[in-house]
């Protein structure tokens, strides 16, 4: 069971890191492969996002290869079979936030279902 949980957490972390990759973010098709159709986000700004709005903002080049998001303190836990909760700290060009994501296993693989950011002081 531990191996299965470790694989689930690793798959969610891999997906999270891909979503932070500037090359992936620049490709709406690749972002859509990682987002659940029912995806929602409450951003660090307090804004609520859905799949369409996230695809629009991620493809605008807001994260460049020259200044990637710096991630630390990444950890994950299996909440239920097929559901992983990740938390981590992200620094994007000095904008620092705690991040939390829920990933769920679908027929097409692991997809982010929910994400929230909270600005850090």
CSV table of C-alpha atoms in Angstrom, one decimal:
chain,number,residue,atom,x,y,z
A,1,UNK,CA,0.0,0.0,0.0
A,2,UNK,CA,2.8,2.4,0.8
A,3,UNK,CA,4.3,1.9,-2.7
A,4,UNK,CA,0.9,2.7,-4.3
A,5,UNK,CA,0.6,5.9,-2.2
A,6,UNK,CA,4.1,6.9,-3.0
A,7,UNK,CA,3.4,6.4,-6.7
A,8,UNK,CA,0.2,8.4,-6.5
A,9,UNK,CA,2.0,11.3,-4.7
A,10,UNK,CA,4.9,11.2,-7.2
A,11,UNK,CA,2.4,11.3,-10.1
A,12,UNK,CA,0.7,14.4,-8.7
A,13,UNK,CA,4.1,16.1,-8.0
A,14,UNK,CA,5.2,15.3,-11.5
A,15,UNK,CA,2.0,16.8,-12.9
A,16,UNK,CA,2.3,19.9,-10.7
A,17,UNK,CA,5.9,20.5,-11.8
A,18,UNK,CA,4.8,20.1,-15.5
A,19,UNK,CA,2.1,22.7,-15.0
A,20,UNK,CA,4.8,25.1,-13.7
A,21,UNK,CA,7.1,24.4,-16.6
A,22,UNK,CA,7.2,27.4,-19.0
A,23,UNK,CA,7.1,25.2,-22.1
A,24,UNK,CA,4.0,23.3,-20.9
A,25,UNK,CA,2.3,26.5,-19.8
A,26,UNK,CA,2.8,27.9,-23.3
A,27,UNK,CA,0.8,25.0,-24.8
A,28,UNK,CA,-2.9,25.1,-24.2
A,29,UNK,CA,-3.1,21.4,-25.3
A,30,UNK,CA,-0.5,20.3,-22.8
A,31,UNK,CA,-2.2,22.3,-20.0
A,32,UNK,CA,-5.5,20.8,-20.8
A,33,UNK,CA,-4.0,17.3,-20.5
A,34,UNK,CA,-3.2,18.1,-16.8
A,35,UNK,CA,-6.4,19.9,-15.7
A,36,UNK,CA,-9.5,18.1,-14.8
A,37,UNK,CA,-12.5,19.3,-16.9
A,38,UNK,CA,-14.1,20.4,-13.5
A,39,UNK,CA,-11.0,22.3,-12.4
A,40,UNK,CA,-11.3,25.4,-10.3
A,41,UNK,CA,-8.8,27.7,-8.6
A,42,UNK,CA,-8.9,30.4,-6.0
A,43,UNK,CA,-5.8,32.4,-6.8
A,44,UNK,CA,-3.6,34.3,-4.4
A,45,UNK,CA,-5.3,37.4,-5.7
A,46,UNK,CA,-8.7,36.1,-4.5
A,47,UNK,CA,-9.8,35.6,-8.1
A,48,UNK,CA,-11.7,32.4,-9.0
A,49,UNK,CA,-10.4,30.6,-12.1
A,50,UNK,CA,-11.8,27.8,-14.3
A,51,UNK,CA,-10.2,25.7,-17.0
A,52,UNK,CA,-10.8,28.3,-19.8
A,53,UNK,CA,-9.4,31.3,-17.9
A,54,UNK,CA,-6.4,29.3,-16.7
A,55,UNK,CA,-5.6,28.2,-20.2
A,56,UNK,CA,-5.8,31.8,-21.4
A,57,UNK,CA,-3.5,33.1,-18.6
A,58,UNK,CA,-0.9,30.3,-18.7
A,59,UNK,CA,-0.4,30.7,-22.5
A,60,UNK,CA,0.4,34.4,-22.2
A,61,UNK,CA,4.0,33.8,-21.3
A,62,UNK,CA,3.7,34.9,-17.7
A,63,UNK,CA,6.3,32.3,-16.7
A,64,UNK,CA,9.4,32.4,-18.8
A,65,UNK,CA,12.4,30.0,-19.0
A,66,UNK,CA,14.5,32.9,-17.8
A,67,UNK,CA,12.6,33.3,-14.5
A,68,UNK,CA,10.9,30.0,-13.7
A,69,UNK,CA,8.8,29.5,-10.6
A,70,UNK,CA,11.0,28.4,-7.7
A,71,UNK,CA,9.3,25.6,-5.7
A,72,UNK,CA,10.2,24.4,-2.2
A,73,UNK,CA,8.8,22.4,0.6
A,74,UNK,CA,6.7,20.2,-1.7
A,75,UNK,CA,4.8,17.5,0.1
A,76,UNK,CA,1.9,15.3,-0.7
A,77,UNK,CA,-0.5,12.9,0.9
A,78,UNK,CA,-3.1,10.5,-0.4
A,79,UNK,CA,-6.5,11.5,1.0
A,80,UNK,CA,-8.5,8.7,-0.6
A,81,UNK,CA,-7.8,6.2,-3.4
A,82,UNK,CA,-7.2,8.3,-6.5
A,83,UNK,CA,-7.0,11.6,-4.6
A,84,UNK,CA,-3.8,13.4,-3.7
A,85,UNK,CA,-3.3,16.7,-1.8
A,86,UNK,CA,-0.1,18.6,-2.5
A,87,UNK,CA,1.2,21.6,-0.6
A,88,UNK,CA,4.3,23.7,-1.4
A,89,UNK,CA,5.9,27.1,-1.4
A,90,UNK,CA,6.3,29.0,-4.7
A,91,UNK,CA,8.3,32.1,-5.5
A,92,UNK,CA,7.5,33.6,-8.9
A,93,UNK,CA,9.7,36.6,-9.5
A,94,UNK,CA,9.4,37.7,-5.9
A,95,UNK,CA,5.7,37.0,-5.6
A,96,UNK,CA,5.7,34.4,-2.8
A,97,UNK,CA,2.8,32.1,-2.0
A,98,UNK,CA,1.8,28.9,-0.3
A,99,UNK,CA,0.1,26.6,-2.8
A,100,UNK,CA,-2.3,23.7,-2.3
A,101,UNK,CA,-3.6,21.4,-5.1
A,102,UNK,CA,-5.9,18.5,-5.2
A,103,UNK,CA,-5.2,15.9,-7.9
A,104,UNK,CA,-7.5,13.1,-8.9
A,105,UNK,CA,-6.9,10.0,-11.0
A,106,UNK,CA,-9.1,9.8,-14.1
A,107,UNK,CA,-9.4,7.5,-17.0
A,108,UNK,CA,-6.8,9.6,-18.8
A,109,UNK,CA,-4.4,9.9,-15.8
A,110,UNK,CA,-3.8,12.3,-12.9
A,111,UNK,CA,-5.4,15.7,-13.3
A,112,UNK,CA,-5.5,18.8,-11.1
A,113,UNK,CA,-9.0,19.2,-9.8
A,114,UNK,CA,-8.5,22.2,-7.5
A,115,UNK,CA,-5.8,24.7,-6.7
A,116,UNK,CA,-5.4,27.5,-4.2
A,117,UNK,CA,-2.7,30.1,-3.5
A,118,UNK,CA,-2.2,32.2,-0.4
A,119,UNK,CA,0.3,35.1,-0.5
A,120,UNK,CA,3.1,34.8,2.0
A,121,UNK,CA,4.4,37.8,3.9
